Structures are given as C-alpha cells and as structure tokens.
Coordinates of C-alpha atoms in Angstrom, one line a residue:
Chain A
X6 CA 96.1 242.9 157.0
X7 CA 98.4 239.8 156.5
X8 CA 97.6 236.8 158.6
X9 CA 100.7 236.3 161.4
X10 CA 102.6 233.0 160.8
X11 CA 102.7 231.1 164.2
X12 CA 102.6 227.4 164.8
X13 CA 98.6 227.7 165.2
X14 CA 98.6 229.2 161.4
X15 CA 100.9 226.4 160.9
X16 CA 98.2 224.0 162.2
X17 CA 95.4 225.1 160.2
X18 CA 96.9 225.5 157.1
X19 CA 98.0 221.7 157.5
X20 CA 94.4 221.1 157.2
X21 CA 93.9 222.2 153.6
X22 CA 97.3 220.6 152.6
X23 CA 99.0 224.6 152.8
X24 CA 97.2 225.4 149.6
X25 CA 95.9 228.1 151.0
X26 CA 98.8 230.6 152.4
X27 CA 98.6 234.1 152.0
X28 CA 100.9 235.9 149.2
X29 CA 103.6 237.1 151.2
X30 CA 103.4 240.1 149.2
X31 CA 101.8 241.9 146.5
X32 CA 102.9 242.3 142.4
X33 CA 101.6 245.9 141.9
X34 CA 102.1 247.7 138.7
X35 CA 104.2 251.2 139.4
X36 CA 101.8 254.1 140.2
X37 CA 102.5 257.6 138.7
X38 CA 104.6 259.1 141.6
X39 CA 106.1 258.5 144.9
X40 CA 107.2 260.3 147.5
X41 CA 110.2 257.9 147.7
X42 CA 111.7 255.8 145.4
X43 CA 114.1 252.7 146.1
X44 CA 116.4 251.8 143.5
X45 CA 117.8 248.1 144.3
X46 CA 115.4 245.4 145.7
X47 CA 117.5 243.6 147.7
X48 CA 117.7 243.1 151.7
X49 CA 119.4 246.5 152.1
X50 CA 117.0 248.6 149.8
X51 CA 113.5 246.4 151.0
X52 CA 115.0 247.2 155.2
X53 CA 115.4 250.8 154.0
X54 CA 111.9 250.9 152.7
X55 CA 110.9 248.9 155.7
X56 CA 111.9 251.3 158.4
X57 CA 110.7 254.5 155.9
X58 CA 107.5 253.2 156.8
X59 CA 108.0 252.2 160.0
X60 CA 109.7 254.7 161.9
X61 CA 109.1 257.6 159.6
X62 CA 105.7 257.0 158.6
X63 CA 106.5 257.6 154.6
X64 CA 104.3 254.8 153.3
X65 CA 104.0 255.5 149.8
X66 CA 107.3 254.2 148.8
X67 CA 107.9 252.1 145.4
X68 CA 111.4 249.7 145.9
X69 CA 112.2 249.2 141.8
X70 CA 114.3 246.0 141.6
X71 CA 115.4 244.8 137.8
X72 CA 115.3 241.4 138.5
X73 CA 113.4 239.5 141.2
X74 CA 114.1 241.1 145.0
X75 CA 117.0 239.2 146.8
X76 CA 118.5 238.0 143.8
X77 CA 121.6 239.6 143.9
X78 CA 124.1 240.2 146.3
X79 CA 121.5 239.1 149.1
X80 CA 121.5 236.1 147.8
X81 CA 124.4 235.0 146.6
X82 CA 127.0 235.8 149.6
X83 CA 128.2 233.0 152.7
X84 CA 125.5 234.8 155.2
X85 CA 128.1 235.9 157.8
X86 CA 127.0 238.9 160.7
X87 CA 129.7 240.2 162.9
X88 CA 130.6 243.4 164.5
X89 CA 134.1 242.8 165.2
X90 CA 135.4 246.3 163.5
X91 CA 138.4 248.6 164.4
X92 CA 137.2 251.6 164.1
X93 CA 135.0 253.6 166.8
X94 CA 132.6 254.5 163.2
X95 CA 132.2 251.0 161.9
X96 CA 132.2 249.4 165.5
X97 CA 128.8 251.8 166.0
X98 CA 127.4 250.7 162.8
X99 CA 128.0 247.2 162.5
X100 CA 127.3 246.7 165.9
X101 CA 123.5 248.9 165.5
X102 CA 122.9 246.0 162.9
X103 CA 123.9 243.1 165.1
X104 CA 121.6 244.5 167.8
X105 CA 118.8 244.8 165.5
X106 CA 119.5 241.3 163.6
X107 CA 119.3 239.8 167.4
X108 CA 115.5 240.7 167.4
X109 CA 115.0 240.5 164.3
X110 CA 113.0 237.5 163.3
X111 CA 110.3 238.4 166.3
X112 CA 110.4 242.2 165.0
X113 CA 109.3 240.5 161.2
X114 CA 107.2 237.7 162.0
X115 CA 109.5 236.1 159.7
X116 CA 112.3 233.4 161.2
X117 CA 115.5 234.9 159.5
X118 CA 117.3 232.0 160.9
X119 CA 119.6 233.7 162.9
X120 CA 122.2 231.7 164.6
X121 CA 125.0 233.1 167.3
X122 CA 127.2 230.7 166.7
X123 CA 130.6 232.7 166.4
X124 CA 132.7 234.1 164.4
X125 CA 136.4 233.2 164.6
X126 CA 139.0 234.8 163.6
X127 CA 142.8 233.2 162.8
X128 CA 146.0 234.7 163.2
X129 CA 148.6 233.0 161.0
X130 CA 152.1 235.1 161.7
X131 CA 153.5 237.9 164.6
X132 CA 151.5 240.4 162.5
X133 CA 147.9 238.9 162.3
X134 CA 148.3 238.4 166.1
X135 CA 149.2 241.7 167.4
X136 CA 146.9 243.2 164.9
X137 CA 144.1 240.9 165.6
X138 CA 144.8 241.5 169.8
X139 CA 144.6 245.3 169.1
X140 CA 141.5 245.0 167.3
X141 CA 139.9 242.3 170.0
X142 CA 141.2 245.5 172.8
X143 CA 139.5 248.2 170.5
X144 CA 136.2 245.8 170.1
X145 CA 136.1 245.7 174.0
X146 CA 136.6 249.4 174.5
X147 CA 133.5 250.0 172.0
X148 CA 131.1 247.2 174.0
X149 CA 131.9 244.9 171.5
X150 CA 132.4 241.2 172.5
X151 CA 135.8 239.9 171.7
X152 CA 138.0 237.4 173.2
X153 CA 141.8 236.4 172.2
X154 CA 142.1 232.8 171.7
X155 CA 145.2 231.2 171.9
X156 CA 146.3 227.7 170.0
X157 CA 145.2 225.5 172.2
X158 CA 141.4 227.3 172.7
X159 CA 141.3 227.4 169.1
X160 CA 141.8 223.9 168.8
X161 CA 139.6 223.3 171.6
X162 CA 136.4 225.7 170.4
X163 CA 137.1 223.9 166.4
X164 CA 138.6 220.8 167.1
X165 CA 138.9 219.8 162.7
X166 CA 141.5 223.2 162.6
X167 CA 144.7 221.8 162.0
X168 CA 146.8 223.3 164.8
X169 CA 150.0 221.4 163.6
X170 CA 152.8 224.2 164.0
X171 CA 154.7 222.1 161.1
X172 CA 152.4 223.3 158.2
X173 CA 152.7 226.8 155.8
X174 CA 150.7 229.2 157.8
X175 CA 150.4 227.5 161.0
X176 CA 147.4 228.9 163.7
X177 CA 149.0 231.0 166.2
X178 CA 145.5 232.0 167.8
X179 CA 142.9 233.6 167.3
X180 CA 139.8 236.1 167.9
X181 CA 136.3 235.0 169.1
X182 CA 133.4 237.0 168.9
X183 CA 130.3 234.9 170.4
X184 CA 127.6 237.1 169.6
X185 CA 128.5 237.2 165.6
X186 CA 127.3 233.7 163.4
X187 CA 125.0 233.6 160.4
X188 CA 121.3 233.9 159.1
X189 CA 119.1 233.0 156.4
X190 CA 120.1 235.6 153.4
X191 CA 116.7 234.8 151.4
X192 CA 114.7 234.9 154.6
X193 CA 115.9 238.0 155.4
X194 CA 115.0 239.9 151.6
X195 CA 111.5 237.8 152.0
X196 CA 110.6 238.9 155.7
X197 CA 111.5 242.5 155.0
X198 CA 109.4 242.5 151.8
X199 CA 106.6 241.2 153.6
X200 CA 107.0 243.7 156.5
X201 CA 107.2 246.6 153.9
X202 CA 104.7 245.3 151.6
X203 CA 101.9 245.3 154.5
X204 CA 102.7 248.8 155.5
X205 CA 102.0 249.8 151.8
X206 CA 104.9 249.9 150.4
X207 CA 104.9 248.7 146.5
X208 CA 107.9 246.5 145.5
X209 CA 108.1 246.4 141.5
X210 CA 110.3 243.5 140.9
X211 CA 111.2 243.1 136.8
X212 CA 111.3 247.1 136.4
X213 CA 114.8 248.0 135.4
X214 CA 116.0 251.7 136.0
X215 CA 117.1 253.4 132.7
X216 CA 117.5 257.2 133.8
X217 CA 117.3 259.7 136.4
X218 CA 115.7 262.6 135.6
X219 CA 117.2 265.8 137.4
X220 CA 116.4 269.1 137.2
X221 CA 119.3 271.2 138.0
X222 CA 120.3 270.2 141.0
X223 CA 117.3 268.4 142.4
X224 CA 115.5 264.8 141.1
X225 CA 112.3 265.2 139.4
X226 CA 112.0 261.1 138.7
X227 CA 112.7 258.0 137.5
X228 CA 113.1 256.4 133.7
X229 CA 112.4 252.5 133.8
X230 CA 111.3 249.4 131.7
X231 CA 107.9 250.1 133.1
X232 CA 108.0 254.2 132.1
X233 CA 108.4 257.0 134.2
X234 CA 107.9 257.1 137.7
X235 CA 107.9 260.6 139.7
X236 CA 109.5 261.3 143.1
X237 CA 111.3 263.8 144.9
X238 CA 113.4 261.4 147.1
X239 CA 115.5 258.6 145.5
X240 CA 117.6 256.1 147.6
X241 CA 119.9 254.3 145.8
X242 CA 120.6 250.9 146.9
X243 CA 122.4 249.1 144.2
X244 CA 125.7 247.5 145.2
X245 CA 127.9 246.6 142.6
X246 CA 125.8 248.5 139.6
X247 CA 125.9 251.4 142.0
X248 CA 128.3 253.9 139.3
X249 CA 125.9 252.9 136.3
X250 CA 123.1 254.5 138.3
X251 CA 125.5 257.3 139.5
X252 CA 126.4 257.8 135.8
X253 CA 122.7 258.3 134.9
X254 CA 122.7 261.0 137.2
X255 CA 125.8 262.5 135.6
X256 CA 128.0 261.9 139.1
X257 CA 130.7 259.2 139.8
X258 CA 131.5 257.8 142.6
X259 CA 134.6 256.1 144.1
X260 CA 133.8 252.6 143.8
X261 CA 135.1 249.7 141.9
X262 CA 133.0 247.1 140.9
X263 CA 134.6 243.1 141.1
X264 CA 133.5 239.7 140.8
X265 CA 133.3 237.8 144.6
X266 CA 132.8 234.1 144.7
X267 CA 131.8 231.6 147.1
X268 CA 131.1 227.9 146.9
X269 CA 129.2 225.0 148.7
X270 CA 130.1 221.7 148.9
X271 CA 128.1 218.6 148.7
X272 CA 125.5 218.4 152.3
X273 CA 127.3 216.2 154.9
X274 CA 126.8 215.8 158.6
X275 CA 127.3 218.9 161.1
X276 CA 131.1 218.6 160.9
X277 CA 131.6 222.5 162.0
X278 CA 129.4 224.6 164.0
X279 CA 130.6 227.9 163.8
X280 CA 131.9 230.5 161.4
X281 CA 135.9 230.7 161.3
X282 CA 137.6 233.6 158.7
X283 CA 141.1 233.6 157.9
X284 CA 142.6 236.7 156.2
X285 CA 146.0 235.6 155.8
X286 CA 145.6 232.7 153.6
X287 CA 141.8 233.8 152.1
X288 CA 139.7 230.8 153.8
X289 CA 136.6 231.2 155.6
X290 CA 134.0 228.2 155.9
X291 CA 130.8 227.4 158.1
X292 CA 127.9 225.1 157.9
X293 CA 124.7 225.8 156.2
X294 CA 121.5 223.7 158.1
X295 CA 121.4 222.2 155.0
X296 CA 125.0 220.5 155.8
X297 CA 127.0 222.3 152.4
X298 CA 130.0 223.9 153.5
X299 CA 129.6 227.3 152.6
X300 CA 133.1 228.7 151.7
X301 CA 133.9 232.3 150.5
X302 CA 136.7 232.9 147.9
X303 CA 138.6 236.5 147.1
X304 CA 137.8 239.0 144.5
X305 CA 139.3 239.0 141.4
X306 CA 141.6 241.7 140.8
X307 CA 139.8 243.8 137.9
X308 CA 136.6 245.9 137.3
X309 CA 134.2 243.5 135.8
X310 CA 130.3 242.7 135.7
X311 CA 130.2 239.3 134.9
X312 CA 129.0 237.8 138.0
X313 CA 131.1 234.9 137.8
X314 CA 134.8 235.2 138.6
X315 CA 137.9 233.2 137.9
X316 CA 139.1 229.4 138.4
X317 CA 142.4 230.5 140.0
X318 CA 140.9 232.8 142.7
X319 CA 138.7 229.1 143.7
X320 CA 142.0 227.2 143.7
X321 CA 143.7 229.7 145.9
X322 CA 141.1 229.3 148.8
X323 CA 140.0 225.7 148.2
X324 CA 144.2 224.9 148.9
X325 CA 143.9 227.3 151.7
X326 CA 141.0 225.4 153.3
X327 CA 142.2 222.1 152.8
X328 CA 145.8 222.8 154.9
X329 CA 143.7 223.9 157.5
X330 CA 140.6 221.5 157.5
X331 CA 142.8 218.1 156.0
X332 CA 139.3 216.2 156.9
X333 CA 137.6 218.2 154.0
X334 CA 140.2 216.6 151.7
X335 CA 137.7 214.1 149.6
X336 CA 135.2 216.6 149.6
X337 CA 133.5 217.5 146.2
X338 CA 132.1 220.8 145.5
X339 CA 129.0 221.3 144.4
X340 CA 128.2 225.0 143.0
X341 CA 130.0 227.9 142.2
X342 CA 128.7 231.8 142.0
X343 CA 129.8 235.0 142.1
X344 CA 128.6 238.4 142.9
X345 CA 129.1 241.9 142.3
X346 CA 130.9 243.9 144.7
X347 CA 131.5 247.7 145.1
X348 CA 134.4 248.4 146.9
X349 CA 135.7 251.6 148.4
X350 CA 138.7 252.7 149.0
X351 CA 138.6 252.2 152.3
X352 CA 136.8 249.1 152.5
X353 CA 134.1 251.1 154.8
X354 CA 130.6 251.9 152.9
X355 CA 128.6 255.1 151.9
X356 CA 125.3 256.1 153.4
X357 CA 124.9 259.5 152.1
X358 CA 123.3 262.2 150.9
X359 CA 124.6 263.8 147.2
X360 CA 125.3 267.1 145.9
X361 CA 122.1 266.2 144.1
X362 CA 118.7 267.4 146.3
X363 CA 116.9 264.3 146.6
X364 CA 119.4 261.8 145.6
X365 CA 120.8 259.3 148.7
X366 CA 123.3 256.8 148.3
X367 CA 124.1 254.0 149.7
X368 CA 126.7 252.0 148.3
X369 CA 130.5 250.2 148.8
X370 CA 129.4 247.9 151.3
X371 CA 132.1 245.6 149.3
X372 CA 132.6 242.1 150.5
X373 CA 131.2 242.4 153.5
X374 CA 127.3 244.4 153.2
X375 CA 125.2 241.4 154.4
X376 CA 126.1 241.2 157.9
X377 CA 124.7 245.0 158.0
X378 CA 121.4 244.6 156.0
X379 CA 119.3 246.0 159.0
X380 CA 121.2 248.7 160.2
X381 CA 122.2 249.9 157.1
X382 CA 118.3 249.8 156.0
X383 CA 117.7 251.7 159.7
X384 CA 120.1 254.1 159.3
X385 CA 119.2 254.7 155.5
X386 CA 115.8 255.5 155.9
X387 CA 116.6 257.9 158.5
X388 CA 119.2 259.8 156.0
X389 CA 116.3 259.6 153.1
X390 CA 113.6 261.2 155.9
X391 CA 115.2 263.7 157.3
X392 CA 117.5 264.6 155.0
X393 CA 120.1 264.6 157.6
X394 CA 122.5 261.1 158.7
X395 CA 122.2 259.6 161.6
X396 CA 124.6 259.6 164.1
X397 CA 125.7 256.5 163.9
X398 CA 126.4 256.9 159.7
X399 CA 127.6 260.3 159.5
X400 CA 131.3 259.7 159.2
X401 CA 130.5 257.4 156.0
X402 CA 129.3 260.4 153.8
X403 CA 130.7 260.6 150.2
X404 CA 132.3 264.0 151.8
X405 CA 134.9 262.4 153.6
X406 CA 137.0 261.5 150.3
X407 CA 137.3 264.7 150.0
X408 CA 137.9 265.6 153.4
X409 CA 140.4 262.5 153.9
X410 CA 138.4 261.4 156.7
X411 CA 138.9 257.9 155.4
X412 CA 138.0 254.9 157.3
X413 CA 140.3 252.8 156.9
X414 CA 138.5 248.8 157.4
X415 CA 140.8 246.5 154.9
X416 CA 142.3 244.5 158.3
X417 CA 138.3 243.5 159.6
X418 CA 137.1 243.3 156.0
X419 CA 138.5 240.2 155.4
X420 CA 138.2 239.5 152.2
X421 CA 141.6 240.8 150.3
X422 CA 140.9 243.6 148.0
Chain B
X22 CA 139.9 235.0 133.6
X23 CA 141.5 235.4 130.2
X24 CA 143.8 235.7 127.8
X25 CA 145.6 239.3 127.6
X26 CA 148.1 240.0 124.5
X27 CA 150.9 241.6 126.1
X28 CA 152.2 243.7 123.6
X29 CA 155.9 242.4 124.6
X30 CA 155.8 239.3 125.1
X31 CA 152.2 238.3 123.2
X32 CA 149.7 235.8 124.4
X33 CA 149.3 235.0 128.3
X34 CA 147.1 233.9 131.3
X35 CA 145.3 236.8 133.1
X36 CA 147.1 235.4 136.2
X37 CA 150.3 236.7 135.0
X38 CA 149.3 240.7 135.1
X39 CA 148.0 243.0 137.4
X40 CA 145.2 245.1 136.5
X41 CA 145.9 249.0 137.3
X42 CA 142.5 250.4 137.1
X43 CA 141.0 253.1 134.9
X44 CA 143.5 254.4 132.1
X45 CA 144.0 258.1 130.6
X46 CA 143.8 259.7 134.6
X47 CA 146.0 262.5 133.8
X48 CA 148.0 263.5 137.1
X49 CA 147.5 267.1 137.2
X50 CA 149.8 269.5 136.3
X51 CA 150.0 272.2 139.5
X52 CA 149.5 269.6 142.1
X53 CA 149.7 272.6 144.4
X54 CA 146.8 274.5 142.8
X55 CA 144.5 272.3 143.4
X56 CA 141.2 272.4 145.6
X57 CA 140.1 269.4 147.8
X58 CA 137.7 268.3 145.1
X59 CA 139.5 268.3 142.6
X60 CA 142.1 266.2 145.0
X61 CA 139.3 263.8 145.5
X62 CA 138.0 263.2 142.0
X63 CA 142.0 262.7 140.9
X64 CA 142.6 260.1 143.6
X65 CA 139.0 258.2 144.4
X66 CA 136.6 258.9 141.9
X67 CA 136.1 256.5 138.7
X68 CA 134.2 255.8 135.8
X69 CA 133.6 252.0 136.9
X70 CA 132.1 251.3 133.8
X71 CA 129.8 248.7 132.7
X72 CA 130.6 248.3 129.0
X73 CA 133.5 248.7 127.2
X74 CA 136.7 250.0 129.4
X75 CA 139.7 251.5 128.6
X76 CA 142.0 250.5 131.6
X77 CA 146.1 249.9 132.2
X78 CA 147.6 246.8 133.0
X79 CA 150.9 245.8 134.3
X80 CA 152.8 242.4 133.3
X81 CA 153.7 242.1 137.0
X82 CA 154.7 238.3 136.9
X83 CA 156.8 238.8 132.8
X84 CA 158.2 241.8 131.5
X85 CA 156.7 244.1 134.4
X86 CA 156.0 246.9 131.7
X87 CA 152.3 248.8 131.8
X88 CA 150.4 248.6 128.5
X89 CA 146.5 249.6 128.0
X90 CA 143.8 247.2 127.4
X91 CA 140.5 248.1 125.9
X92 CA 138.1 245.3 127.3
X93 CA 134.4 245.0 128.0
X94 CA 133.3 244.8 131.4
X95 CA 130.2 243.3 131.1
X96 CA 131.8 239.4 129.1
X97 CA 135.7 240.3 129.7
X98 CA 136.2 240.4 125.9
X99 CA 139.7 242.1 124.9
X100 CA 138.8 244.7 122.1
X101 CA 142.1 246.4 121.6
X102 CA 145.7 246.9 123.6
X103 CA 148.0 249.2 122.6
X104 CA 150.9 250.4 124.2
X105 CA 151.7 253.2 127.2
X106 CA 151.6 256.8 125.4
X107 CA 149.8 255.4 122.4
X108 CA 146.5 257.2 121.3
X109 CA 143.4 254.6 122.3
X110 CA 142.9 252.6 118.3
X111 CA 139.2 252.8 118.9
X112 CA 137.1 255.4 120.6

C-alpha cells in the first residue's frame, strides 16, 4: 500500500529533509505471461492500464514502454484540453475526457495541475467565423460550453491580441470555451503510473517490442528486448510508431506518421493567462507556471521519424505569433522539439478492436491526443475487457474506412495537416 | 528539411516540393469490381514506414512535375530519385 501524499505527508517528510519518499512506482522485471499487455508507456497506454484495473478488475497487466514512460508524445506536446469538437462522435469523446480530467487529480492522489483557464479560439476571415459560429452552435447543442466572442470581447478577455483591423489576418472574433485550459503532461504519465502500479499492474520501462506473435488469427504474445512475454489481450498504444507495430502483426493501418513541433521561450512574468489557438495563420500560445511561452508549430508535410522537424515550419508560426502578440517581439526562444504524430485521414482517432482476436488499437490521435489521455485510457480499457467498444468510441473503429463513415475533424483539430 | 535533387531542375530546398505520400499505389484496374476493402486499403491504408521509403514528390513551387524519391524515414537521408514510370534503382 502506497502512502497518500497530503500536506500532512508533506509535513513529515520535511522532517527527514524528503529523503525518505516512497518510490512512486516499482521497476519489475517482465513476468512470463499476462493476461493483458500494453504496448506504449505513455499517459494514454498507463490510463488504459489504469482503468483495466480499476473498473474491470484485470490486475495482471504488464504496460511495455521502450524508453522511459511519458517520454514521448506525453511529454513533448503544449498540454492543451478542450472539447470544443463538431461532431456529435468527437463531442462525446473529448468531452468524457474533459469530465474525467476535472476530477482527476483528487481521483489520482496526484495534482495533474489542471487549470480551466480557456481555450480561445480566433477567426481571422468570413470563413473561420461562420465556421467557428457553427461549430460554437453544434458545441452547445452537444452540452458543450461555447461562447462567440466578438472583437471587442476578444480584446477584452486577451488584452496583448492585436485587434488592429489594419494588419494581414486581422481578428474578427472569436470562440471561448471556459471549461477547456491546460495540465501538467508529466504529472499526468507519473500519477497514472502510480495509480496503476499500486493496483498491480507492472510497468516495464526500457523493454522494446520486436514482434508479435500471432497464431492464425488470434495473438499468442509478445517478442521484446527483455524476451518473450505471453498474453491473449494486446492494446496497442503507440502513437506515431503505431504502423511499425501494426507491420509486426502483418496489418497496416491508415496512418501517417509526421514530425510536430513546439517551442518555449525564455520564463517571464504571467503576461497571458489563458490558452488562444489560431488555425488560420498556425499560432497557438499559453503560459506554462514556469512563465515560458509555450507555442505549438505545424507538421511538416512528409512521413518521417525523426522527432525533430524543420526550421521553416518554426518561422512560419513564430511570424504568425508575433503579428498577433507585437509585445512578444524581443522575445528569445529557448528550446525546440518535436514529436511524432499519427494522423488519420480524418483527423479523428482509432479505438478499436482488429481483425486480429486479441489485438486492440488505439492510434491517430494526431496533433491533438493529449487533451484526451483519460478518456481515451477509459474508453480503451473497456474495448480491451469486453471485447466490445464503448458507446462513446464506437464510431472510431478501424471499420469505418471501409464503411466511409469518416469523421471528418480537420476544422477543430487545429493544427494544419 | 533537406535538400531533394529534382530530376529537372537539380538541387533544391525541401520547401520548394510537396511530398505526395507512398509511391507505386497502383489505381486499380476495374474500379467497379471492387469490394469495400479493397476500396479502403486503395484509398487509406499505408505502409508508413520507418526505414527506408519509396515515396512521390511533386516540385509544386518549380517545374510542378512528380518524380520518386527513395529516402529514409528514420534521418531523412535521400538514397535514390528517379523519375515517374521509371523502375525503383535500388530495391
């Protein structure tokens, strides 16, 4: 039984100068077999092997992760949660996260950081506005918060926007959702590995994936760097490497994997206290606690691996940013990363079972996965459990690009494909 | 971001082309033969390699003709281009 962290904990370890804190969790070796198997240790696949044990009870659960848990896409992206999607489908499962991410830090024993501070939206040209109204009316009609914002309440809600109707892409309004804002990425991997960890649940960080062993058409196992593992249930959580795991279980899926950027800047004083995106001209920037501006760039336009991403993709934004934030004009930036993404064609993710008995995907959460982590984890679990989706994910099966029941999210992604 | 050797025009940014995605997907042949899954794996599903690519490329911003590049995924090195209807010069 782990010891709860609460300021009394807090107290007492202050005592013996906090040498003496618990492991959050444990460094077990893999054990022969599983009855599920996580492949991807970040905050998706650890919330997936959370609520396994959790809500379904399956406790003896290994989550394999090749480098160290929230090292990858969990913890490289700008940490933004909103629900503000168009589509009935997305609307139910982005909002299911948001709802779950509002408790979530109590639920953990584990402050995630979470911070409603809003998420706002700008509308640039006639287009972006009657778009971005339709979407703020289809928001509403799905209980999902949403307010139009015109020039002036923009202004007034951001006061550093420059509202100037003499510049390129001048703000025309805008879209507020109140309930969206941002959380600790790192906290959340960390507070779900702890969670999972004390129900049992062995996370084997370093242990690289190298084959999956099928037997006609079910899954007898996996090959890693630490030898074979056994299971009959495998969930695969691996964002942008998703196809190389698909490959080793002789499928392909319809992904593309691209390099997405963001960028801090130097710490400074709270300058901007919420979150505010901008599709039209690729800008979106908030305000970490630490006081870096945390700024998202685009994806470059190609398949690669190389977690980095180009110069001119950072240029675009950075000039974007600066026309509408001239005060951030002497700022110097301080890092530069990128991540891998796997896109769909549809810019809406996969949370599916395979043709494969055993076999679960969950994949092409593209730019835009973090805000989901815990529903997405949720709603995961409950496909790997029962073998069935849930409700809420059932029109993101792999099924529908065959059926052409696309969802189609490119407008609310927000990051240019 | 790199250099691609446009087999027109020779040596240029990567900002000057626009990649077209996985190379060598045949459109089929009786388009109205064909089931829903083989629609699907035609239209969505790819290879998304990690490792070494063959993949098109248009010179959208020179000569706006489509070529084939042969490039690593996993450092962005360019192994081979060669030109649209050419046979691949490494395997």
């Amino acid at each position: 039984m782990k010891n709860k962290y609460s300021f009394f904990a807090l107290i007492k370890n202050a005592f013996s100068g906090h040498e003496n804190w618990q492991r959050a969790w444990r460094d077990p070796e893999p054990k022969k077999e599983y009855d599920a198997i996580i492949i991807g240790g970040g905050g998706h696949g650890l919330a997936t092997a959370y609520y396994l044990a959790k809500k379904h009870k399956i406790t003896n659960i290994a989550v394999v992760e090749k480098g160290w848990i929230g090292g990858g896409n969990t913890g490289r992206n700008t940490t933004i949660i909103r629900s503000n999607y168009l589509w009935d489908a997305s609307a139910g499962l982005y909002d299911h996260a948001l709802k779950i991410w509002e408790g979530l830090s109590q639920e953990l024993n584990y402050n995630v950081m979470f911070s409603q501070r809003g998420v706002m939206n700008l509308a640039h040209n006639l287009q972006d506005v009657r778009d971005l109204k339709r979407r703020t009316h289809a928001n509403r009609l799905n209980g999902i918060d949403a307010v139009w914002l015109n020039t002036e309440e923009v202004k007034k809600f951001c006061p550093i926007i420059n509202t100037s109707p003499n510049i390129r892409y001048p703000v025309l309004g805008g879209t507020l959702q109140r309930r969206a804002g941002t959380a600790r990425h790192d906290a959340v991997a960390w507070g779900y590995a702890r969670g999972a960890d004390e129900m049992g649940v062995d996370i084997i960080q370093n242990c690289e994936v190298k084959g999956i062993k099928r037997n006609g058409d079910t899954v007898e196992g996996i090959e890693t760097t630490k030898g074979f593992i056994k299971t009959k249930k495998i969930g695969v959580v691996a964002a942008g490497h998703s196809s190389v795991i698909a490959n080793m279980a002789g499928l392909r899926l319809p992904l593309e994997s691209k390099p997405l950027q963001a960028l801090v800047s130097e710490p400074v004083k709270p300058i901007i206290d919420t979150v505010v995106m901008s599709n039209a001209v690729h800008a979106y920037v908030s305000q970490s606690d630490k006081g870096e501006l945390v700024i998202g760039a685009g994806t470059d336009s190609y398949i690669s691996y190389t977690q980095k991403g180009s110069h001119n993709v950072v240029e675009e934004t950075l000039r974007a940013i600066l026309e509408l934030y001239p005060i951030f004009s002497r700022m110097k930036m301080l890092r530069q990363w990128g991540g891998i993404v796997d896109i769909c064609p549809d810019a809406s993710p996969v949370i599916s079972k395979t043709q494969v008995k055993g076999l679960y995907f969950n994949c092409g959460w593209g730019t835009g996965g973090f805000k989901a982590t815990p529903g997405s984890g949720d709603l995961f679990a409950h496909t790997i459990a029962n073998d069935e989706p849930h409700k809420l994910n059932a029109a993101f099966n792999l099924n529908r690009f065959v059926s052409g029941d696309l969802v189609d999210e490119h407008g609310a992604a927000a990051v240019a494909h | 971001m790199f250099i691609i050797n446009c087999p027109y025009c020779g040596e240029r940014d990567q900002i000057e082309f626009s990649c077209g995605g996985e190379a060598h997907i045949e459109r089929p042949k009786q388009p109205t033969e064909l089931s829903d899954d083989q629609w699907a794996e035609y239209l969505f599903m790819r290879k998304n390699i990690k490792g070494v690519q063959f993949e098109r490329w248009n010179h959208i911003h020179g000569c706006r003709k489509w070529f084939n590049v042969v490039r690593d995924t996993t450092n962005d090195k360019i192994h081979a281009v060669y030109k649209m209807g050419e046979r691949p010069p490494i395997k």
